[in-house]
Amino acid sequence: MARGAAWHESLQGDVRALATGWSVKERKGKVFLRVRQSDQPEAAVTLPFDWIASSKGDAYTRIRNIYKLAQEQGYTLKQAAMVADGKAPRLTEKQDWPGALERFKQQKLQHGTAIKPATWEAKYLPVLTDAVAMLTSGKPPTTPADLIDRCISDPKWEPGSRTRQERARNLAQFLRHCVNREQIPVIWQPPTDLKDAIGRKPATATSQKSDELSDQQIIDLIHSLPKDDAGRRWADALKLLAELGLRPIELLHLSIKTDAKTKERFWWCGYEKRSGGGVTKARRLFPLALQADDGTLQEWKLLERWPLVLPPLQSGNGAADAIGTYLNRREGWKGLRAEQEAAGKRVSSYAFRHSYSLRGHQRGIDTGSMALAMGHSIEVHCRSYTWASESTASAAFMRAAQMIVPN
């Protein structure tokens, strides 16, 4: 460099000397580093130094550190810049991620709003195993946002899907545990808003929500099932879903209790659903008998016949999947599904529960009572079933009209 050259020409010459394709210039008053190499996409990053003579020494020292991290330790330019700036941990800083995972497991199973081992195995372990494998690999992600993105970016999980939501939220829980209890550097604190990572379903996406069935459709479906022992067990399972408004998994948590005063026997569901919206507590169940189109009530005497022998529901991916697998093999269900699809509707094993909700509102049961019977909040009930809020509004205006006294 010629004597008396401007400070920025000196800095630019020093950076070019580091490696082919490395350069620096001014952008918006800051030092802007760019790397162009024939075998890689162009990369650039703005450094936190003003484009002034007094910053030259510090800027060049930072660029050398970035160069070393990128060339010798495999960081991308962006990652290397964050590590050099203290905003991400170095690869050489070993964190006990496997140990943190084991301690997080104990925390989830034994403390706070404890989850069941089956929930840990199905909902937490898969994504956390993936995350720990990435964090302990030769080229780990260097920010929590990058880690979350990599753990939920799979073509089979479309943006906005339930799986993406669960994986992102459960991984975020783990990272918060690591920062708060494992002395993992605070830069691993996950983003407070995960919406961008989870994404939204495209406008063209097909809804996975199930629609309701009419009582007559359910009755016809049950009558179409085989009349052997296996068919009768599946028929009883569907009858319980429809008459009690159950989630499929709640078939595994049914029992009968007796009122201490009246000696009345009643259905009880011991299932507790834990979700982002809170905890669904065990509850009393209230049967709503189905009514055929000719007005005949279906007297299945399920309470009197309890305990019933139900089909196997615990294998595979759970009760909903087991029911869906069975129904998909039945001609009656295939025909019903085709009929619904032709009408622009979709049915699943939850259709029986949704039909219970509609039946209750058609019979004048208020929204609060229906929500209580189905084991969720009024807010969730109205959000899930549009007829709930519509029927409540209709009843309210009818009462108001009846209160008007003519002059």
PDB file of N, CA and C in Angstrom, residues 69-147:
ATOM      1  N   LEU A  69     -12.902 -18.097  12.023  1.00  0.00           N
ATOM      2  CA  LEU A  69     -14.062 -18.925  12.382  1.00  0.00           C
ATOM      3  C   LEU A  69     -14.678 -19.578  11.146  1.00  0.00           C
ATOM      4  N   ALA A  70     -14.765 -18.823  10.064  1.00  0.00           N
ATOM      5  CA  ALA A  70     -15.381 -19.345   8.853  1.00  0.00           C
ATOM      6  C   ALA A  70     -14.496 -20.366   8.152  1.00  0.00           C
ATOM      7  N   GLN A  71     -13.206 -20.100   8.082  1.00  0.00           N
ATOM      8  CA  GLN A  71     -12.310 -20.969   7.328  1.00  0.00           C
ATOM      9  C   GLN A  71     -11.871 -22.203   8.109  1.00  0.00           C
ATOM     10  N   GLU A  72     -11.689 -22.054   9.415  1.00  0.00           N
ATOM     11  CA  GLU A  72     -11.120 -23.154  10.196  1.00  0.00           C
ATOM     12  C   GLU A  72     -12.164 -23.954  10.978  1.00  0.00           C
ATOM     13  N   GLN A  73     -13.316 -23.352  11.263  1.00  0.00           N
ATOM     14  CA  GLN A  73     -14.290 -24.054  12.094  1.00  0.00           C
ATOM     15  C   GLN A  73     -15.628 -24.285  11.404  1.00  0.00           C
ATOM     16  N   GLY A  74     -15.731 -23.886  10.142  1.00  0.00           N
ATOM     17  CA  GLY A  74     -16.899 -24.259   9.363  1.00  0.00           C
ATOM     18  C   GLY A  74     -18.130 -23.394   9.527  1.00  0.00           C
ATOM     19  N   TYR A  75     -18.016 -22.230  10.157  1.00  0.00           N
ATOM     20  CA  TYR A  75     -19.169 -21.349  10.276  1.00  0.00           C
ATOM     21  C   TYR A  75     -19.506 -20.696   8.943  1.00  0.00           C
ATOM     22  N   THR A  76     -20.783 -20.370   8.754  1.00  0.00           N
ATOM     23  CA  THR A  76     -21.141 -19.474   7.656  1.00  0.00           C
ATOM     24  C   THR A  76     -20.665 -18.068   8.047  1.00  0.00           C
ATOM     25  N   LEU A  77     -20.650 -17.157   7.073  1.00  0.00           N
ATOM     26  CA  LEU A  77     -20.214 -15.795   7.374  1.00  0.00           C
ATOM     27  C   LEU A  77     -21.097 -15.160   8.445  1.00  0.00           C
ATOM     28  N   LYS A  78     -22.407 -15.346   8.325  1.00  0.00           N
ATOM     29  CA  LYS A  78     -23.331 -14.773   9.307  1.00  0.00           C
ATOM     30  C   LYS A  78     -23.089 -15.361  10.696  1.00  0.00           C
ATOM     31  N   GLN A  79     -22.936 -16.680  10.776  1.00  0.00           N
ATOM     32  CA  GLN A  79     -22.689 -17.322  12.067  1.00  0.00           C
ATOM     33  C   GLN A  79     -21.372 -16.856  12.668  1.00  0.00           C
ATOM     34  N   ALA A  80     -20.339 -16.796  11.835  1.00  0.00           N
ATOM     35  CA  ALA A  80     -19.027 -16.370  12.321  1.00  0.00           C
ATOM     36  C   ALA A  80     -19.086 -14.948  12.865  1.00  0.00           C
ATOM     37  N   ALA A  81     -19.824 -14.076  12.187  1.00  0.00           N
ATOM     38  CA  ALA A  81     -19.949 -12.692  12.656  1.00  0.00           C
ATOM     39  C   ALA A  81     -20.662 -12.628  13.998  1.00  0.00           C
ATOM     40  N   MET A  82     -21.679 -13.468  14.189  1.00  0.00           N
ATOM     41  CA  MET A  82     -22.410 -13.489  15.463  1.00  0.00           C
ATOM     42  C   MET A  82     -21.540 -14.028  16.587  1.00  0.00           C
ATOM     43  N   VAL A  83     -20.765 -15.076  16.308  1.00  0.00           N
ATOM     44  CA  VAL A  83     -19.873 -15.623  17.329  1.00  0.00           C
ATOM     45  C   VAL A  83     -18.812 -14.596  17.709  1.00  0.00           C
ATOM     46  N   ALA A  84     -18.229 -13.949  16.713  1.00  0.00           N
ATOM     47  CA  ALA A  84     -17.190 -12.950  16.971  1.00  0.00           C
ATOM     48  C   ALA A  84     -17.735 -11.763  17.758  1.00  0.00           C
ATOM     49  N   ASP A  85     -19.032 -11.494  17.599  1.00  0.00           N
ATOM     50  CA  ASP A  85     -19.661 -10.372  18.305  1.00  0.00           C
ATOM     51  C   ASP A  85     -20.203 -10.781  19.668  1.00  0.00           C
ATOM     52  N   GLY A  86     -20.050 -12.079  20.030  1.00  0.00           N
ATOM     53  CA  GLY A  86     -20.532 -12.556  21.322  1.00  0.00           C
ATOM     54  C   GLY A  86     -22.013 -12.852  21.365  1.00  0.00           C
ATOM     55  N   LYS A  87     -22.659 -12.920  20.195  1.00  0.00           N
ATOM     56  CA  LYS A  87     -24.096 -13.167  20.150  1.00  0.00           C
ATOM     57  C   LYS A  87     -24.434 -14.629  19.912  1.00  0.00           C
ATOM     58  N   ALA A  88     -23.436 -15.480  19.822  1.00  0.00           N
ATOM     59  CA  ALA A  88     -23.642 -16.921  19.659  1.00  0.00           C
ATOM     60  C   ALA A  88     -22.443 -17.630  20.268  1.00  0.00           C
ATOM     61  N   PRO A  89     -22.629 -18.830  20.821  1.00  0.00           N
ATOM     62  CA  PRO A  89     -21.519 -19.548  21.450  1.00  0.00           C
ATOM     63  C   PRO A  89     -20.580 -20.148  20.416  1.00  0.00           C
ATOM     64  N   ARG A  90     -19.322 -20.267  20.761  1.00  0.00           N
ATOM     65  CA  ARG A  90     -18.368 -20.929  19.886  1.00  0.00           C
ATOM     66  C   ARG A  90     -18.606 -22.425  19.886  1.00  0.00           C
ATOM     67  N   LEU A  91     -18.258 -23.045  18.791  1.00  0.00           N
ATOM     68  CA  LEU A  91     -18.403 -24.492  18.698  1.00  0.00           C
ATOM     69  C   LEU A  91     -17.574 -25.200  19.744  1.00  0.00           C
ATOM     70  N   THR A  92     -16.481 -24.571  20.159  1.00  0.00           N
ATOM     71  CA  THR A  92     -15.596 -25.207  21.137  1.00  0.00           C
ATOM     72  C   THR A  92     -16.149 -25.121  22.549  1.00  0.00           C
ATOM     73  N   GLU A  93     -17.196 -24.296  22.759  1.00  0.00           N
ATOM     74  CA  GLU A  93     -17.807 -24.186  24.085  1.00  0.00           C
ATOM     75  C   GLU A  93     -18.800 -25.337  24.244  1.00  0.00           C
ATOM     76  N   LYS A  94     -18.406 -26.374  24.924  1.00  0.00           N
ATOM     77  CA  LYS A  94     -19.225 -27.570  25.035  1.00  0.00           C
ATOM     78  C   LYS A  94     -20.340 -27.376  26.064  1.00  0.00           C
ATOM     79  N   GLN A  95     -21.557 -27.639  25.647  1.00  0.00           N
ATOM     80  CA  GLN A  95     -22.702 -27.606  26.543  1.00  0.00           C
ATOM     81  C   GLN A  95     -23.198 -29.039  26.712  1.00  0.00           C
ATOM     82  N   ASP A  96     -23.682 -29.327  27.904  1.00  0.00           N
ATOM     83  CA  ASP A  96     -24.168 -30.679  28.172  1.00  0.00           C
ATOM     84  C   ASP A  96     -25.618 -30.797  27.714  1.00  0.00           C
ATOM     85  N   TRP A  97     -25.826 -30.799  26.417  1.00  0.00           N
ATOM     86  CA  TRP A  97     -27.177 -30.896  25.877  1.00  0.00           C
ATOM     87  C   TRP A  97     -27.848 -32.223  26.211  1.00  0.00           C
ATOM     88  N   PRO A  98     -27.173 -33.368  26.074  1.00  0.00           N
ATOM     89  CA  PRO A  98     -27.828 -34.636  26.443  1.00  0.00           C
ATOM     90  C   PRO A  98     -28.249 -34.680  27.907  1.00  0.00           C
ATOM     91  N   GLY A  99     -27.368 -34.192  28.791  1.00  0.00           N
ATOM     92  CA  GLY A  99     -27.721 -34.159  30.210  1.00  0.00           C
ATOM     93  C   GLY A  99     -28.887 -33.225  30.482  1.00  0.00           C
ATOM     94  N   ALA A 100     -28.899 -32.084  29.781  1.00  0.00           N
ATOM     95  CA  ALA A 100     -30.006 -31.139  29.935  1.00  0.00           C
ATOM     96  C   ALA A 100     -31.316 -31.760  29.483  1.00  0.00           C
ATOM     97  N   LEU A 101     -31.255 -32.563  28.422  1.00  0.00           N
ATOM     98  CA  LEU A 101     -32.464 -33.235  27.931  1.00  0.00           C
ATOM     99  C   LEU A 101     -33.008 -34.201  28.970  1.00  0.00           C
ATOM    100  N   GLU A 102     -32.154 -34.964  29.592  1.00  0.00           N
ATOM    101  CA  GLU A 102     -32.602 -35.924  30.599  1.00  0.00           C
ATOM    102  C   GLU A 102     -33.207 -35.208  31.806  1.00  0.00           C
ATOM    103  N   ARG A 103     -32.596 -34.107  32.219  1.00  0.00           N
ATOM    104  CA  ARG A 103     -33.121 -33.366  33.372  1.00  0.00           C
ATOM    105  C   ARG A 103     -34.429 -32.646  33.021  1.00  0.00           C
ATOM    106  N   PHE A 104     -34.560 -32.200  31.769  1.00  0.00           N
ATOM    107  CA  PHE A 104     -35.817 -31.595  31.326  1.00  0.00           C
ATOM    108  C   PHE A 104     -36.936 -32.630  31.340  1.00  0.00           C
ATOM    109  N   LYS A 105     -36.610 -33.857  30.951  1.00  0.00           N
ATOM    110  CA  LYS A 105     -37.591 -34.945  30.988  1.00  0.00           C
ATOM    111  C   LYS A 105     -38.126 -35.129  32.405  1.00  0.00           C
ATOM    112  N   GLN A 106     -37.238 -35.185  33.384  1.00  0.00           N
ATOM    113  CA  GLN A 106     -37.675 -35.359  34.770  1.00  0.00           C
ATOM    114  C   GLN A 106     -38.532 -34.182  35.224  1.00  0.00           C
ATOM    115  N   GLN A 107     -38.173 -32.991  34.772  1.00  0.00           N
ATOM    116  CA  GLN A 107     -38.943 -31.804  35.129  1.00  0.00           C
ATOM    117  C   GLN A 107     -40.362 -31.890  34.576  1.00  0.00           C
ATOM    118  N   LYS A 108     -40.499 -32.336  33.328  1.00  0.00           N
ATOM    119  CA  LYS A 108     -41.812 -32.422  32.698  1.00  0.00           C
ATOM    120  C   LYS A 108     -42.659 -33.540  33.283  1.00  0.00           C
ATOM    121  N   LEU A 109     -42.036 -34.638  33.699  1.00  0.00           N
ATOM    122  CA  LEU A 109     -42.791 -35.786  34.199  1.00  0.00           C
ATOM    123  C   LEU A 109     -43.147 -35.676  35.674  1.00  0.00           C
ATOM    124  N   GLN A 110     -42.380 -34.903  36.439  1.00  0.00           N
ATOM    125  CA  GLN A 110     -42.531 -34.933  37.895  1.00  0.00           C
ATOM    126  C   GLN A 110     -42.867 -33.591  38.534  1.00  0.00           C
ATOM    127  N   HIS A 111     -42.815 -32.506  37.772  1.00  0.00           N
ATOM    128  CA  HIS A 111     -43.018 -31.190  38.384  1.00  0.00           C
ATOM    129  C   HIS A 111     -43.970 -30.343  37.541  1.00  0.00           C
ATOM    130  N   GLY A 112     -44.468 -29.264  38.148  1.00  0.00           N
ATOM    131  CA  GLY A 112     -45.358 -28.359  37.434  1.00  0.00           C
ATOM    132  C   GLY A 112     -46.598 -29.083  36.944  1.00  0.00           C
ATOM    133  N   THR A 113     -47.077 -28.688  35.778  1.00  0.00           N
ATOM    134  CA  THR A 113     -48.193 -29.389  35.149  1.00  0.00           C
ATOM    135  C   THR A 113     -47.618 -30.624  34.475  1.00  0.00           C
ATOM    136  N   ALA A 114     -47.456 -31.683  35.251  1.00  0.00           N
ATOM    137  CA  ALA A 114     -46.752 -32.879  34.775  1.00  0.00           C
ATOM    138  C   ALA A 114     -47.481 -33.525  33.605  1.00  0.00           C
ATOM    139  N   ILE A 115     -46.694 -34.033  32.679  1.00  0.00           N
ATOM    140  CA  ILE A 115     -47.261 -34.749  31.539  1.00  0.00           C
ATOM    141  C   ILE A 115     -47.069 -36.241  31.746  1.00  0.00           C
ATOM    142  N   LYS A 116     -47.767 -37.032  30.964  1.00  0.00           N
ATOM    143  CA  LYS A 116     -47.660 -38.479  31.060  1.00  0.00           C
ATOM    144  C   LYS A 116     -46.465 -38.979  30.251  1.00  0.00           C
ATOM    145  N   PRO A 117     -45.877 -40.115  30.655  1.00  0.00           N
ATOM    146  CA  PRO A 117     -44.757 -40.669  29.881  1.00  0.00           C
ATOM    147  C   PRO A 117     -45.088 -40.853  28.405  1.00  0.00           C
ATOM    148  N   ALA A 118     -46.316 -41.258  28.106  1.00  0.00           N
ATOM    149  CA  ALA A 118     -46.695 -41.455  26.704  1.00  0.00           C
ATOM    150  C   ALA A 118     -46.654 -40.139  25.935  1.00  0.00           C
ATOM    151  N   THR A 119     -47.042 -39.042  26.588  1.00  0.00           N
ATOM    152  CA  THR A 119     -46.986 -37.725  25.950  1.00  0.00           C
ATOM    153  C   THR A 119     -45.546 -37.317  25.694  1.00  0.00           C
ATOM    154  N   TRP A 120     -44.671 -37.597  26.661  1.00  0.00           N
ATOM    155  CA  TRP A 120     -43.250 -37.296  26.473  1.00  0.00           C
ATOM    156  C   TRP A 120     -42.697 -38.053  25.265  1.00  0.00           C
ATOM    157  N   GLU A 121     -43.008 -39.325  25.193  1.00  0.00           N
ATOM    158  CA  GLU A 121     -42.479 -40.159  24.108  1.00  0.00           C
ATOM    159  C   GLU A 121     -43.000 -39.710  22.745  1.00  0.00           C
ATOM    160  N   ALA A 122     -44.270 -39.315  22.697  1.00  0.00           N
ATOM    161  CA  ALA A 122     -44.880 -39.000  21.405  1.00  0.00           C
ATOM    162  C   ALA A 122     -44.669 -37.559  20.969  1.00  0.00           C
ATOM    163  N   LYS A 123     -44.704 -36.610  21.916  1.00  0.00           N
ATOM    164  CA  LYS A 123     -44.724 -35.198  21.554  1.00  0.00           C
ATOM    165  C   LYS A 123     -43.411 -34.459  21.792  1.00  0.00           C
ATOM    166  N   TYR A 124     -42.658 -34.865  22.795  1.00  0.00           N
ATOM    167  CA  TYR A 124     -41.442 -34.142  23.151  1.00  0.00           C
ATOM    168  C   TYR A 124     -40.171 -34.817  22.640  1.00  0.00           C
ATOM    169  N   LEU A 125     -40.046 -36.114  22.890  1.00  0.00           N
ATOM    170  CA  LEU A 125     -38.796 -36.802  22.602  1.00  0.00           C
ATOM    171  C   LEU A 125     -38.361 -36.718  21.139  1.00  0.00           C
ATOM    172  N   PRO A 126     -39.254 -36.884  20.156  1.00  0.00           N
ATOM    173  CA  PRO A 126     -38.793 -36.833  18.767  1.00  0.00           C
ATOM    174  C   PRO A 126     -38.097 -35.525  18.399  1.00  0.00           C
ATOM    175  N   VAL A 127     -38.716 -34.385  18.695  1.00  0.00           N
ATOM    176  CA  VAL A 127     -38.112 -33.114  18.307  1.00  0.00           C
ATOM    177  C   VAL A 127     -36.873 -32.797  19.143  1.00  0.00           C
ATOM    178  N   LEU A 128     -36.884 -33.166  20.421  1.00  0.00           N
ATOM    179  CA  LEU A 128     -35.730 -32.868  21.268  1.00  0.00           C
ATOM    180  C   LEU A 128     -34.551 -33.765  20.932  1.00  0.00           C
ATOM    181  N   THR A 129     -34.816 -34.992  20.517  1.00  0.00           N
ATOM    182  CA  THR A 129     -33.734 -35.860  20.053  1.00  0.00           C
ATOM    183  C   THR A 129     -33.087 -35.274  18.804  1.00  0.00           C
ATOM    184  N   ASP A 130     -33.919 -34.791  17.884  1.00  0.00           N
ATOM    185  CA  ASP A 130     -33.387 -34.138  16.681  1.00  0.00           C
ATOM    186  C   ASP A 130     -32.556 -32.915  17.048  1.00  0.00           C
ATOM    187  N   ALA A 131     -33.057 -32.104  17.988  1.00  0.00           N
ATOM    188  CA  ALA A 131     -32.365 -30.871  18.366  1.00  0.00           C
ATOM    189  C   ALA A 131     -31.006 -31.167  18.993  1.00  0.00           C
ATOM    190  N   VAL A 132     -30.961 -32.116  19.915  1.00  0.00           N
ATOM    191  CA  VAL A 132     -29.691 -32.447  20.578  1.00  0.00           C
ATOM    192  C   VAL A 132     -28.697 -33.020  19.573  1.00  0.00           C
ATOM    193  N   ALA A 133     -29.173 -33.807  18.620  1.00  0.00           N
ATOM    194  CA  ALA A 133     -28.278 -34.341  17.587  1.00  0.00           C
ATOM    195  C   ALA A 133     -27.666 -33.205  16.774  1.00  0.00           C
ATOM    196  N   MET A 134     -28.456 -32.205  16.456  1.00  0.00           N
ATOM    197  CA  MET A 134     -27.932 -31.051  15.700  1.00  0.00           C
ATOM    198  C   MET A 134     -26.950 -30.244  16.540  1.00  0.00           C
ATOM    199  N   LEU A 135     -27.291 -30.030  17.808  1.00  0.00           N
ATOM    200  CA  LEU A 135     -26.453 -29.207  18.679  1.00  0.00           C
ATOM    201  C   LEU A 135     -25.111 -29.860  18.992  1.00  0.00           C
ATOM    202  N   THR A 136     -25.034 -31.158  18.913  1.00  0.00           N
ATOM    203  CA  THR A 136     -23.786 -31.863  19.220  1.00  0.00           C
ATOM    204  C   THR A 136     -23.074 -32.341  17.955  1.00  0.00           C
ATOM    205  N   SER A 137     -23.541 -31.875  16.785  1.00  0.00           N
ATOM    206  CA  SER A 137     -22.918 -32.269  15.526  1.00  0.00           C
ATOM    207  C   SER A 137     -21.703 -31.394  15.227  1.00  0.00           C
ATOM    208  N   GLY A 138     -21.027 -31.682  14.154  1.00  0.00           N
ATOM    209  CA  GLY A 138     -19.834 -30.908  13.781  1.00  0.00           C
ATOM    210  C   GLY A 138     -20.152 -29.494  13.357  1.00  0.00           C
ATOM    211  N   LYS A 139     -21.363 -29.282  12.788  1.00  0.00           N
ATOM    212  CA  LYS A 139     -21.763 -27.947  12.362  1.00  0.00           C
ATOM    213  C   LYS A 139     -23.137 -27.622  12.940  1.00  0.00           C
ATOM    214  N   PRO A 140     -23.188 -27.300  14.215  1.00  0.00           N
ATOM    215  CA  PRO A 140     -24.487 -27.048  14.853  1.00  0.00           C
ATOM    216  C   PRO A 140     -25.041 -25.677  14.491  1.00  0.00           C
ATOM    217  N   PRO A 141     -26.350 -25.493  14.627  1.00  0.00           N
ATOM    218  CA  PRO A 141     -26.918 -24.145  14.488  1.00  0.00           C
ATOM    219  C   PRO A 141     -26.379 -23.272  15.611  1.00  0.00           C
ATOM    220  N   THR A 142     -26.281 -21.985  15.354  1.00  0.00           N
ATOM    221  CA  THR A 142     -25.678 -21.095  16.352  1.00  0.00           C
ATOM    222  C   THR A 142     -26.671 -20.124  16.968  1.00  0.00           C
ATOM    223  N   THR A 143     -27.927 -20.215  16.604  1.00  0.00           N
ATOM    224  CA  THR A 143     -28.964 -19.390  17.225  1.00  0.00           C
ATOM    225  C   THR A 143     -30.186 -20.263  17.490  1.00  0.00           C
ATOM    226  N   PRO A 144     -30.991 -19.916  18.496  1.00  0.00           N
ATOM    227  CA  PRO A 144     -32.206 -20.705  18.762  1.00  0.00           C
ATOM    228  C   PRO A 144     -33.189 -20.653  17.611  1.00  0.00           C
ATOM    229  N   ALA A 145     -33.266 -19.519  16.923  1.00  0.00           N
ATOM    230  CA  ALA A 145     -34.194 -19.424  15.791  1.00  0.00           C
ATOM    231  C   ALA A 145     -33.795 -20.392  14.685  1.00  0.00           C
ATOM    232  N   ASP A 146     -32.496 -20.466  14.398  1.00  0.00           N
ATOM    233  CA  ASP A 146     -32.024 -21.398  13.368  1.00  0.00           C
ATOM    234  C   ASP A 146     -32.290 -22.846  13.786  1.00  0.00           C
ATOM    235  N   LEU A 147     -32.081 -23.150  15.060  1.00  0.00           N
ATOM    236  CA  LEU A 147     -32.327 -24.507  15.554  1.00  0.00           C
ATOM    237  C   LEU A 147     -33.792 -24.880  15.387  1.00  0.00           C
TER     238      LEU A 147
END
